[in-house]
mmCIF file of C-alpha atoms (C1' of nucleotides) in Angstrom:
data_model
loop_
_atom_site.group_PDB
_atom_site.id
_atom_site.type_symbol
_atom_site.label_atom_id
_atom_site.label_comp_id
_atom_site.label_asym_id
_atom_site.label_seq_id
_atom_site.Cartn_x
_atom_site.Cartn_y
_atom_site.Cartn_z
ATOM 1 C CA UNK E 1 97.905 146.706 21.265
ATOM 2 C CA UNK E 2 101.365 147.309 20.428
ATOM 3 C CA UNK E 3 104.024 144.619 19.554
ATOM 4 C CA UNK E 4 105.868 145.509 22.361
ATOM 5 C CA UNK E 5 103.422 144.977 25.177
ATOM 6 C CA UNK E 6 101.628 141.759 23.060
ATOM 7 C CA UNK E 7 105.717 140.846 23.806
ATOM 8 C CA UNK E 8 105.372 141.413 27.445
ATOM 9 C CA UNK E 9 102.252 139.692 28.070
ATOM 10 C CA UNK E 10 102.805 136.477 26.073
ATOM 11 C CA UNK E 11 106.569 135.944 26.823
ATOM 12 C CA UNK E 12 107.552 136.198 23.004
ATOM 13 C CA UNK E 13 110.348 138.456 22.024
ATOM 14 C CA UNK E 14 109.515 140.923 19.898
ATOM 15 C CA UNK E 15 111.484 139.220 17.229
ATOM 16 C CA UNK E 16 109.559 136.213 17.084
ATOM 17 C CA UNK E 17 106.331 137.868 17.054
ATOM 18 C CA UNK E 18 107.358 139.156 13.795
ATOM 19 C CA UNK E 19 108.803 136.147 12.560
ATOM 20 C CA UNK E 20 105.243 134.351 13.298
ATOM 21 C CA UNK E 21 103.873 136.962 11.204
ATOM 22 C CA UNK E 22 106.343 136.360 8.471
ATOM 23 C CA UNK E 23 105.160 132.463 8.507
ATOM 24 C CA UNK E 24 101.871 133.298 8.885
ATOM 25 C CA UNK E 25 100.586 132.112 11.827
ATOM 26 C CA UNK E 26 99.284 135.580 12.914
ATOM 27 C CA UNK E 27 97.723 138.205 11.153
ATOM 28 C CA UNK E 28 97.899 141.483 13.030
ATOM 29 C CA UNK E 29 95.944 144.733 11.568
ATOM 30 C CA UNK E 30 98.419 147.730 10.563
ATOM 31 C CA UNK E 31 97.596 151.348 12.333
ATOM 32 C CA UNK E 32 98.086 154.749 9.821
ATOM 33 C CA UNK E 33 101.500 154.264 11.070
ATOM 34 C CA UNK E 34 102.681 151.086 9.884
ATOM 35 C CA UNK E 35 102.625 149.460 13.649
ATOM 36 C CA UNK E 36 101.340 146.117 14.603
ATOM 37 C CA UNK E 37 97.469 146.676 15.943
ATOM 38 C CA UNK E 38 97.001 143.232 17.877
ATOM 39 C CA UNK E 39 93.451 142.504 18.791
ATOM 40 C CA UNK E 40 92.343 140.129 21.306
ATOM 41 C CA UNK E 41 92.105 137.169 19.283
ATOM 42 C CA UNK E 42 95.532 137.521 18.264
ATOM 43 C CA UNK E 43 96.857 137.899 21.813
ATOM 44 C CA UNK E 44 94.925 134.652 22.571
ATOM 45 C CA UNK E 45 97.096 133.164 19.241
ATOM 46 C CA UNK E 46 100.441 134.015 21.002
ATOM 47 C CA UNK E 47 99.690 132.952 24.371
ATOM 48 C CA UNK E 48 98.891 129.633 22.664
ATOM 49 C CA UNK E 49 101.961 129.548 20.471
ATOM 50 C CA UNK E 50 104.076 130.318 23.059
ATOM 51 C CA UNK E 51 102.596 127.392 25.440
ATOM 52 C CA UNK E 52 102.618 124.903 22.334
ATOM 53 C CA UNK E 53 106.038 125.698 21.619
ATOM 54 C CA UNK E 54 107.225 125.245 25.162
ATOM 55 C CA UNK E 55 105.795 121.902 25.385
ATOM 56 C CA UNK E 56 108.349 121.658 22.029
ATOM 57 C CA UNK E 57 105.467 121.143 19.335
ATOM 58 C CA UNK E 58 106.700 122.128 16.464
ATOM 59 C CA UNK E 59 105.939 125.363 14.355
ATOM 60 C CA UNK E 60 104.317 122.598 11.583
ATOM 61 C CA UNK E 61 102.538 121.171 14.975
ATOM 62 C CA UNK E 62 101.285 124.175 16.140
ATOM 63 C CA UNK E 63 99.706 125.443 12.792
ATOM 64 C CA UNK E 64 97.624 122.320 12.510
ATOM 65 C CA UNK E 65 96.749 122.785 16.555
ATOM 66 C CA UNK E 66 95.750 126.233 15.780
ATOM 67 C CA UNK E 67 93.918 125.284 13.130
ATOM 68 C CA UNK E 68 91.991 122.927 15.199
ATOM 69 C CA UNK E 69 91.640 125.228 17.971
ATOM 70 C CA UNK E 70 89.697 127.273 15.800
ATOM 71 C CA UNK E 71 88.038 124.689 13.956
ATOM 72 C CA UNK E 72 84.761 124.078 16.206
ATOM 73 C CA UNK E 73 83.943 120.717 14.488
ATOM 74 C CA UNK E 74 87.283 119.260 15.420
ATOM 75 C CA UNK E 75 87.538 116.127 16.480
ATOM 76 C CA UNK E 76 89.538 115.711 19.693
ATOM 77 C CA UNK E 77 91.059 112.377 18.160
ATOM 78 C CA UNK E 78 92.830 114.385 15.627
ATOM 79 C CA UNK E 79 94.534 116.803 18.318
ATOM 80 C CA UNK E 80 95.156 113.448 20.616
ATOM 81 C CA UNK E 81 97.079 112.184 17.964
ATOM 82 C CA UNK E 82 98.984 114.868 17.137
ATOM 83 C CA UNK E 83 100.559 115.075 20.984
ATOM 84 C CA UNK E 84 100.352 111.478 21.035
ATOM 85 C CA UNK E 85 103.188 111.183 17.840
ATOM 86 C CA UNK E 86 104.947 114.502 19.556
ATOM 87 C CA UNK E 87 105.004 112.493 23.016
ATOM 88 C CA UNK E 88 106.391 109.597 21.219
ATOM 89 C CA UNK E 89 109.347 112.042 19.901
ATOM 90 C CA UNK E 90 109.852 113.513 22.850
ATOM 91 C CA UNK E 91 110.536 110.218 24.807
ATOM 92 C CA UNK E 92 112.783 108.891 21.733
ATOM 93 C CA UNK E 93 114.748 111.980 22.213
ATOM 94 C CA UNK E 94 114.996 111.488 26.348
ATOM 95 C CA UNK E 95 115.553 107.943 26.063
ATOM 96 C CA UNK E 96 118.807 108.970 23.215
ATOM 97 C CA UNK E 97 119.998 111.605 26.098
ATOM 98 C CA UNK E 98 119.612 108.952 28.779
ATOM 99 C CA UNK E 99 122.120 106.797 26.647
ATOM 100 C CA UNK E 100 124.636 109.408 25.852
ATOM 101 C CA UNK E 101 124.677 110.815 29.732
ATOM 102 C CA UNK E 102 125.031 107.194 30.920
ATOM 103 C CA UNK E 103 128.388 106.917 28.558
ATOM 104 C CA UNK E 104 129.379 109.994 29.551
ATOM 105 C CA UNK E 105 128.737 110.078 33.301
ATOM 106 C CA UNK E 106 131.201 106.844 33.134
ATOM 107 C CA UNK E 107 133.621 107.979 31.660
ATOM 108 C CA UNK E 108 133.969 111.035 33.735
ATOM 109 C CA UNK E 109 134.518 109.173 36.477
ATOM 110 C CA UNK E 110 137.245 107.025 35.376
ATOM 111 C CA UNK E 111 138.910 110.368 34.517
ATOM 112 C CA UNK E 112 141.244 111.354 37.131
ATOM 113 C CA UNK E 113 141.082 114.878 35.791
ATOM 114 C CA UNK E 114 144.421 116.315 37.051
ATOM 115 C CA UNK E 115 147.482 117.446 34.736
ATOM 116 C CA UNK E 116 148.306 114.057 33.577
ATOM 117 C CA UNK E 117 147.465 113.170 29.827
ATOM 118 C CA UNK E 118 146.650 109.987 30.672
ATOM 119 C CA UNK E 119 142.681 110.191 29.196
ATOM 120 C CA UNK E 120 140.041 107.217 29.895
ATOM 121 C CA UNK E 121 137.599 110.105 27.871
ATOM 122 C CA UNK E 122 139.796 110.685 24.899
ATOM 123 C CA UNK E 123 140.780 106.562 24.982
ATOM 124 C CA UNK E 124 137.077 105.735 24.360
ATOM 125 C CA UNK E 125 136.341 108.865 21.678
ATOM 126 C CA UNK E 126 139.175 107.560 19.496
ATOM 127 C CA UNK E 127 138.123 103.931 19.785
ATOM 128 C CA UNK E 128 141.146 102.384 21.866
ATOM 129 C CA UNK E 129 143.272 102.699 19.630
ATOM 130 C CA UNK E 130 146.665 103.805 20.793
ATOM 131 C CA UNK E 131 146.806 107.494 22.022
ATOM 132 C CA UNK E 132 149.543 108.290 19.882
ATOM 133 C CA UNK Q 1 141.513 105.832 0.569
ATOM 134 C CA UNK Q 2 139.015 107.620 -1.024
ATOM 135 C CA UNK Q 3 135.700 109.067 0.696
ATOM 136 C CA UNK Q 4 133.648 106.448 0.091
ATOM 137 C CA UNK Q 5 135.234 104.284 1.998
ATOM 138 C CA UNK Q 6 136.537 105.791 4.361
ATOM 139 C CA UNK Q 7 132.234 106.869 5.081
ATOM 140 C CA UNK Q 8 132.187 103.328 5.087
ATOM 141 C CA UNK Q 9 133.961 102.702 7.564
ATOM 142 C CA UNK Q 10 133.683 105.592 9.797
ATOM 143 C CA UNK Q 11 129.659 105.649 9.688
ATOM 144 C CA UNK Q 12 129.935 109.116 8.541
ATOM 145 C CA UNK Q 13 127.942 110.306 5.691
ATOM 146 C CA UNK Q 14 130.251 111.332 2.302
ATOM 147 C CA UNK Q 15 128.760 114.716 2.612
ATOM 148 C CA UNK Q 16 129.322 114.945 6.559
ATOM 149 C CA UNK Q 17 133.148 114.240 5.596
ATOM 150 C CA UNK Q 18 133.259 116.772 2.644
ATOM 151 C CA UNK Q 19 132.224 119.345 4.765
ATOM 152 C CA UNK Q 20 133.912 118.379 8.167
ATOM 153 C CA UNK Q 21 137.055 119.464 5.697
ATOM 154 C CA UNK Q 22 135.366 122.161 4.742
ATOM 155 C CA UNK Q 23 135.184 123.614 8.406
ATOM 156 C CA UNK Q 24 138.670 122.492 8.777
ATOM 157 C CA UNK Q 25 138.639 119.538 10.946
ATOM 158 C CA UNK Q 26 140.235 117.152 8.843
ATOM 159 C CA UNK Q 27 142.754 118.300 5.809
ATOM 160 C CA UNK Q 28 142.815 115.014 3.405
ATOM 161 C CA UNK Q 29 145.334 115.241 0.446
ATOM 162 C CA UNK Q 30 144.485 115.409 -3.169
ATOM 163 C CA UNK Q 31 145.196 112.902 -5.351
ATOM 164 C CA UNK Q 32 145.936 114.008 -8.971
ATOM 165 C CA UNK Q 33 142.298 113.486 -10.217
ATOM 166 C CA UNK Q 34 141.222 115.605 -7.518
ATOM 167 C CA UNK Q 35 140.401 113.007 -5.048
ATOM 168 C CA UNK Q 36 140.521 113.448 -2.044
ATOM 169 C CA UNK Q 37 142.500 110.547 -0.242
ATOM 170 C CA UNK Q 38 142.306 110.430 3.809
ATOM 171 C CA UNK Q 39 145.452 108.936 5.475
ATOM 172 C CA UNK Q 40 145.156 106.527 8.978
ATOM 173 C CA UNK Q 41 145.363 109.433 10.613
ATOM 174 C CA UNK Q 42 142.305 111.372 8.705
ATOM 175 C CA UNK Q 43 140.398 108.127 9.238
ATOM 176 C CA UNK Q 44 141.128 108.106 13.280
ATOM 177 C CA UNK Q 45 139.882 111.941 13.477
ATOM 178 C CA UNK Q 46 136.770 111.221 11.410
ATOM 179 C CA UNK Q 47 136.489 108.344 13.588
ATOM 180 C CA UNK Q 48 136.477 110.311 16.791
ATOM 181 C CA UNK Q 49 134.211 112.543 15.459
ATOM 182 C CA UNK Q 50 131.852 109.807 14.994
ATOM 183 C CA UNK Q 51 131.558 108.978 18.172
ATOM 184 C CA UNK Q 52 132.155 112.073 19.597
ATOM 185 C CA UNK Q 53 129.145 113.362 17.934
ATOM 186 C CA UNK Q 54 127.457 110.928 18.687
ATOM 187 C CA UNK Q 55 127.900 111.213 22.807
ATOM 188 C CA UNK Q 56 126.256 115.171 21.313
ATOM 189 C CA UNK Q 57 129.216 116.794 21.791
ATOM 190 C CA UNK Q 58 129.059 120.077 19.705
ATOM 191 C CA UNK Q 59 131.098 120.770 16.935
ATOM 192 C CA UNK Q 60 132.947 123.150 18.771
ATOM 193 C CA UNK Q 61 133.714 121.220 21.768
ATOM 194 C CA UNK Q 62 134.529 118.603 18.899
ATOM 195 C CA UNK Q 63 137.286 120.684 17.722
ATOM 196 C CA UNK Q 64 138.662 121.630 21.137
ATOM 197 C CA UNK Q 65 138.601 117.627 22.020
ATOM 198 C CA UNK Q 66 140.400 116.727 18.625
ATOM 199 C CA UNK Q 67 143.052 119.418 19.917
ATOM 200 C CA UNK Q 68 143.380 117.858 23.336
ATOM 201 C CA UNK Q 69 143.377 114.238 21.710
ATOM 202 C CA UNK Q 70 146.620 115.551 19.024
ATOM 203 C CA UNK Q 71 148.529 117.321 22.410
ATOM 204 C CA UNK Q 72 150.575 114.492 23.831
ATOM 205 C CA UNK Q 73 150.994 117.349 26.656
ATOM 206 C CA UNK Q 74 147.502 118.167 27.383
ATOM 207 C CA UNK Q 75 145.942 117.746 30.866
ATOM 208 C CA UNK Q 76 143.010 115.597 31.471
ATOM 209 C CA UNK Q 77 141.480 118.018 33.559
ATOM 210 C CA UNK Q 78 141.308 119.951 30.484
ATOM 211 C CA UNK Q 79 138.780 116.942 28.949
ATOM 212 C CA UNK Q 80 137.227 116.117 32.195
ATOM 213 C CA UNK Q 81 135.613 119.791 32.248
ATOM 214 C CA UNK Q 82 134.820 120.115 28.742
ATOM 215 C CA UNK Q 83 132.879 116.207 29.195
ATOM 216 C CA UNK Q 84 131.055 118.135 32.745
ATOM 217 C CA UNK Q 85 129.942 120.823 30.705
ATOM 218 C CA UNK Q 86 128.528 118.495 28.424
ATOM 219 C CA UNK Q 87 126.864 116.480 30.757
ATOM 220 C CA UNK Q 88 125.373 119.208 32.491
ATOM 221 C CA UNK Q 89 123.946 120.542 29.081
ATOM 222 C CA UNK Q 90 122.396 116.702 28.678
ATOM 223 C CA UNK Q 91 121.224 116.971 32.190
ATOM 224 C CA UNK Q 92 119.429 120.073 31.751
ATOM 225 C CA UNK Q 93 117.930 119.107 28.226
ATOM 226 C CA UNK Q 94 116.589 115.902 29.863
ATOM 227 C CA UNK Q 95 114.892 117.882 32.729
ATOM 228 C CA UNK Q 96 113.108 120.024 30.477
ATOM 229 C CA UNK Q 97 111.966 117.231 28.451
ATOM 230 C CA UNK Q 98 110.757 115.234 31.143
ATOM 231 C CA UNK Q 99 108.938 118.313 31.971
ATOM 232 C CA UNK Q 100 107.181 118.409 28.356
ATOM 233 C CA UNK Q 101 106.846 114.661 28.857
ATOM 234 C CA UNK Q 102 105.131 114.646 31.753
ATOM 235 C CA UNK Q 103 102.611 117.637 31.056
ATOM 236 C CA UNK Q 104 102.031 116.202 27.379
ATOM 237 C CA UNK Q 105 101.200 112.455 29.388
ATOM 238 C CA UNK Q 106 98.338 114.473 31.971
ATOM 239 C CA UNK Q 107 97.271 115.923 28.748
ATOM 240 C CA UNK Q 108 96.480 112.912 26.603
ATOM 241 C CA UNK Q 109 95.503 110.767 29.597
ATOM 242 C CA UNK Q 110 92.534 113.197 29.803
ATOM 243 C CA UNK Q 111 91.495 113.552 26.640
ATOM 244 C CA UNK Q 112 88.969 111.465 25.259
ATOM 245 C CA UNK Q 113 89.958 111.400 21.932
ATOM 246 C CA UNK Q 114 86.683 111.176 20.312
ATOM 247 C CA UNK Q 115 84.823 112.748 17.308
ATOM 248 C CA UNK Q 116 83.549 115.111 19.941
ATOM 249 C CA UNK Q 117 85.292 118.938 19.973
ATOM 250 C CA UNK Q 118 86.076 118.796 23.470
ATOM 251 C CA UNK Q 119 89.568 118.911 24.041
ATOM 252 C CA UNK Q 120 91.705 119.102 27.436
ATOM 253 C CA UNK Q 121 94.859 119.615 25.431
ATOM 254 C CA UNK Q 122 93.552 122.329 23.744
ATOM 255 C CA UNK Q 123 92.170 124.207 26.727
ATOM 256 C CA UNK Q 124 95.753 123.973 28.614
ATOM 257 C CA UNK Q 125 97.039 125.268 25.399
ATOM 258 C CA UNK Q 126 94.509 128.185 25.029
ATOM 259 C CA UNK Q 127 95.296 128.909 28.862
ATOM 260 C CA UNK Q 128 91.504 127.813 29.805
ATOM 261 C CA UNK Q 129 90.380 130.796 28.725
ATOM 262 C CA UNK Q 130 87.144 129.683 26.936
ATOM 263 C CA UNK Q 131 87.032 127.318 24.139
ATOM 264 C CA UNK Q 132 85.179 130.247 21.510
ATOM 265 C "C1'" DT D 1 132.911 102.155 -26.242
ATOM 266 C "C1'" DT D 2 129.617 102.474 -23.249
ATOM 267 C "C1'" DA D 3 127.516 102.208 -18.899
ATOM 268 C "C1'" DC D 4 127.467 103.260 -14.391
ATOM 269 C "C1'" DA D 5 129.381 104.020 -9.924
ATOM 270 C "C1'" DG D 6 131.726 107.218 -7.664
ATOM 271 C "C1'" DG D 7 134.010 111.586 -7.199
ATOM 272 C "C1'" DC D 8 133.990 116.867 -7.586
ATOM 273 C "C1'" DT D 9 132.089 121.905 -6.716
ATOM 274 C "C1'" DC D 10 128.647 125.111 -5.740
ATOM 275 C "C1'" DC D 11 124.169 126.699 -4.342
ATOM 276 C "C1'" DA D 12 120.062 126.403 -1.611
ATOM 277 C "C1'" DG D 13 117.351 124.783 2.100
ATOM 278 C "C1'" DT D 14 116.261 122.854 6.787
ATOM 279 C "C1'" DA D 15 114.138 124.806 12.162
ATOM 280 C "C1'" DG D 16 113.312 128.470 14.741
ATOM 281 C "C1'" DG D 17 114.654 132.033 15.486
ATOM 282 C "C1'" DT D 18 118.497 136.129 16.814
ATOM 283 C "C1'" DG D 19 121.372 140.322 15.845
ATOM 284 C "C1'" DG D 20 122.190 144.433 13.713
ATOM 285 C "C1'" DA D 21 121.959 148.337 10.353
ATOM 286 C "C1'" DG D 22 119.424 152.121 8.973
ATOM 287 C "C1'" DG D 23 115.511 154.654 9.362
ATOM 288 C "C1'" DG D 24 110.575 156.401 10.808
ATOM 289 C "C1'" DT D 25 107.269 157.675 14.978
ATOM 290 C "C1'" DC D 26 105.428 159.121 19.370
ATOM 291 C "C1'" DA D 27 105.272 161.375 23.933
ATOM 292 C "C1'" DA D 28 107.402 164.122 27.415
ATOM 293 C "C1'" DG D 29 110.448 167.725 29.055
ATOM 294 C "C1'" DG D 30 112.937 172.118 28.314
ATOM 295 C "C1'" DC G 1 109.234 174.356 18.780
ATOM 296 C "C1'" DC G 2 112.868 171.157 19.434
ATOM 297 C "C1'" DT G 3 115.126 167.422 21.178
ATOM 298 C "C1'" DT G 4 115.698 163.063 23.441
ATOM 299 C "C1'" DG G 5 114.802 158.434 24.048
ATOM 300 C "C1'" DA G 6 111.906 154.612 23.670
ATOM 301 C "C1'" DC G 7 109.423 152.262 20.335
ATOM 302 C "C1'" DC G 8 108.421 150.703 15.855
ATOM 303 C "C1'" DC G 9 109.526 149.411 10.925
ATOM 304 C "C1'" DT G 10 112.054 146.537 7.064
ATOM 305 C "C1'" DC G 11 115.678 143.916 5.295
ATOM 306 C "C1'" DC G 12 119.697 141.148 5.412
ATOM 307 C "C1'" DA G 13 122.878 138.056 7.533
ATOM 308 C "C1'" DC G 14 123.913 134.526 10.795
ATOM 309 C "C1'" DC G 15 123.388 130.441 13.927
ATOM 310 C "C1'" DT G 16 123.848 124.500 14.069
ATOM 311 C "C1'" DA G 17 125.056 120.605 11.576
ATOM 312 C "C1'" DC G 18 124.128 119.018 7.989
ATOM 313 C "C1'" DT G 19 121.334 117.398 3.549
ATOM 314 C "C1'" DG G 20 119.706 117.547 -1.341
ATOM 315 C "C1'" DG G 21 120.374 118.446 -5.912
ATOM 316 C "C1'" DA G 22 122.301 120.209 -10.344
ATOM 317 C "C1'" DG G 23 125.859 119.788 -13.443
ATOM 318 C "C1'" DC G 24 130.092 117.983 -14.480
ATOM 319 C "C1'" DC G 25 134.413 114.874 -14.369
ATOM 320 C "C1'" DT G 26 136.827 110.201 -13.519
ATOM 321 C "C1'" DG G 27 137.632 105.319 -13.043
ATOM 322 C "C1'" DT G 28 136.503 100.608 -14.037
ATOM 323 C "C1'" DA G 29 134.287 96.543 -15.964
ATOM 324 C "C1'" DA G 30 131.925 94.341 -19.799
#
DNA sequence: TTACAGGCTCCAGTAGGTGGAGGGTCAAGG
DNA sequence: CCTTGACCCTCCACCTACTGGAGCCTGTAA
């Protein structure tokens, strides 16, 4: 299968497919004329990437998860883990957001927002002191 | 003052400052050894970027707000949509993250974690087709 | 004078791609 | 047989917002 429908059917741009060759996550077979030959288990590879990645592993993260994907020994601890320290990220990074839209949400309200300069926004950025 | 200091006091990392001049949002003086040396009002903008920043506005928006915060004539309207833009960015960035979140929770609630191979997280990732 | 802290520039690298130039290839229609 | 257009290829540069390090200069205290 060309790049171009492997594209299609995993939701990858054609870009990044290459670009997870380059890093070597995939290893597609050339054809006589130089194209991407994409077998099956490759395919399967993508599809996987692309649902890792949209659960925001990353790349590093999804090399080991491939890795134990194909490993049939694996331990299911060691991939539990893995999401385990990811979800852990993940809700340090919502809980960071939650912070900085709680600030913000505040001071957009105290902001008239009209043609005055008069800034509650700006006041707060440049730490109270006088705005010039 | 020289940079150290003035990263000192503003939080800011000596390299952060070095190269917040070099994409032009501050312009410190020289002293004759080549130093730079940051004036009150250097110190306010690095300052504002600080916290600016740190509410994750970009860079950009950074430079557009540092405008606004210099124009004595500016309209807070001007602020107040820049800040909703922002928000709504944050907004959006939590949603998909509590999506991740709450997928990657399912995921590792039903795994067992064990030496066995048998993985849940895996199989969503692989798109149940089967396991090899 | 000699450390040593602090300053300087310049180059490279980070994550995870994206965009574009410049060129080869394949299939269909005229 | 030729052309057109859709694909494919490689390679290089760029994006965000910094960070790390090499190699060198300067200022200060003992």
């Amino acid at each position: 299968m060309n790049i171009g429908d492997v594209s299609a059917h995993s939701g990858l741009s054609v870009k990044t497919i290459r670009y997870y060759e380059d890093i070597g996550l995939v290893s597609p077979l050339r054809g006589g004329n130089g194209y991407r030959a994409f077998r099956k288990n490759e395919q399967h590879k993508l599809a996987f990437l692309g649902r890792a990645r949209s659960l925001g592993f990353t790349i590093d993260d999804c090399r080991t998860l491939l890795a134990l994907y194909e490993d049939e020994t694996r331990a299911s601890a060691d991939v539990k883990s893995i999401a385990n320290e990811h979800l852990e990220k993940i809700e340090n990074k919502i809980a960071s957001l939650e912070a900085m839209r709680c600030t913000l949400s505040h001071l957009i309200d105290e902001c008239a927002g009209d043609h005055r300069p008069d800034c509650p926004i700006l006041k707060d950025l440049c730490g109270c002191q006088d705005l010039e």
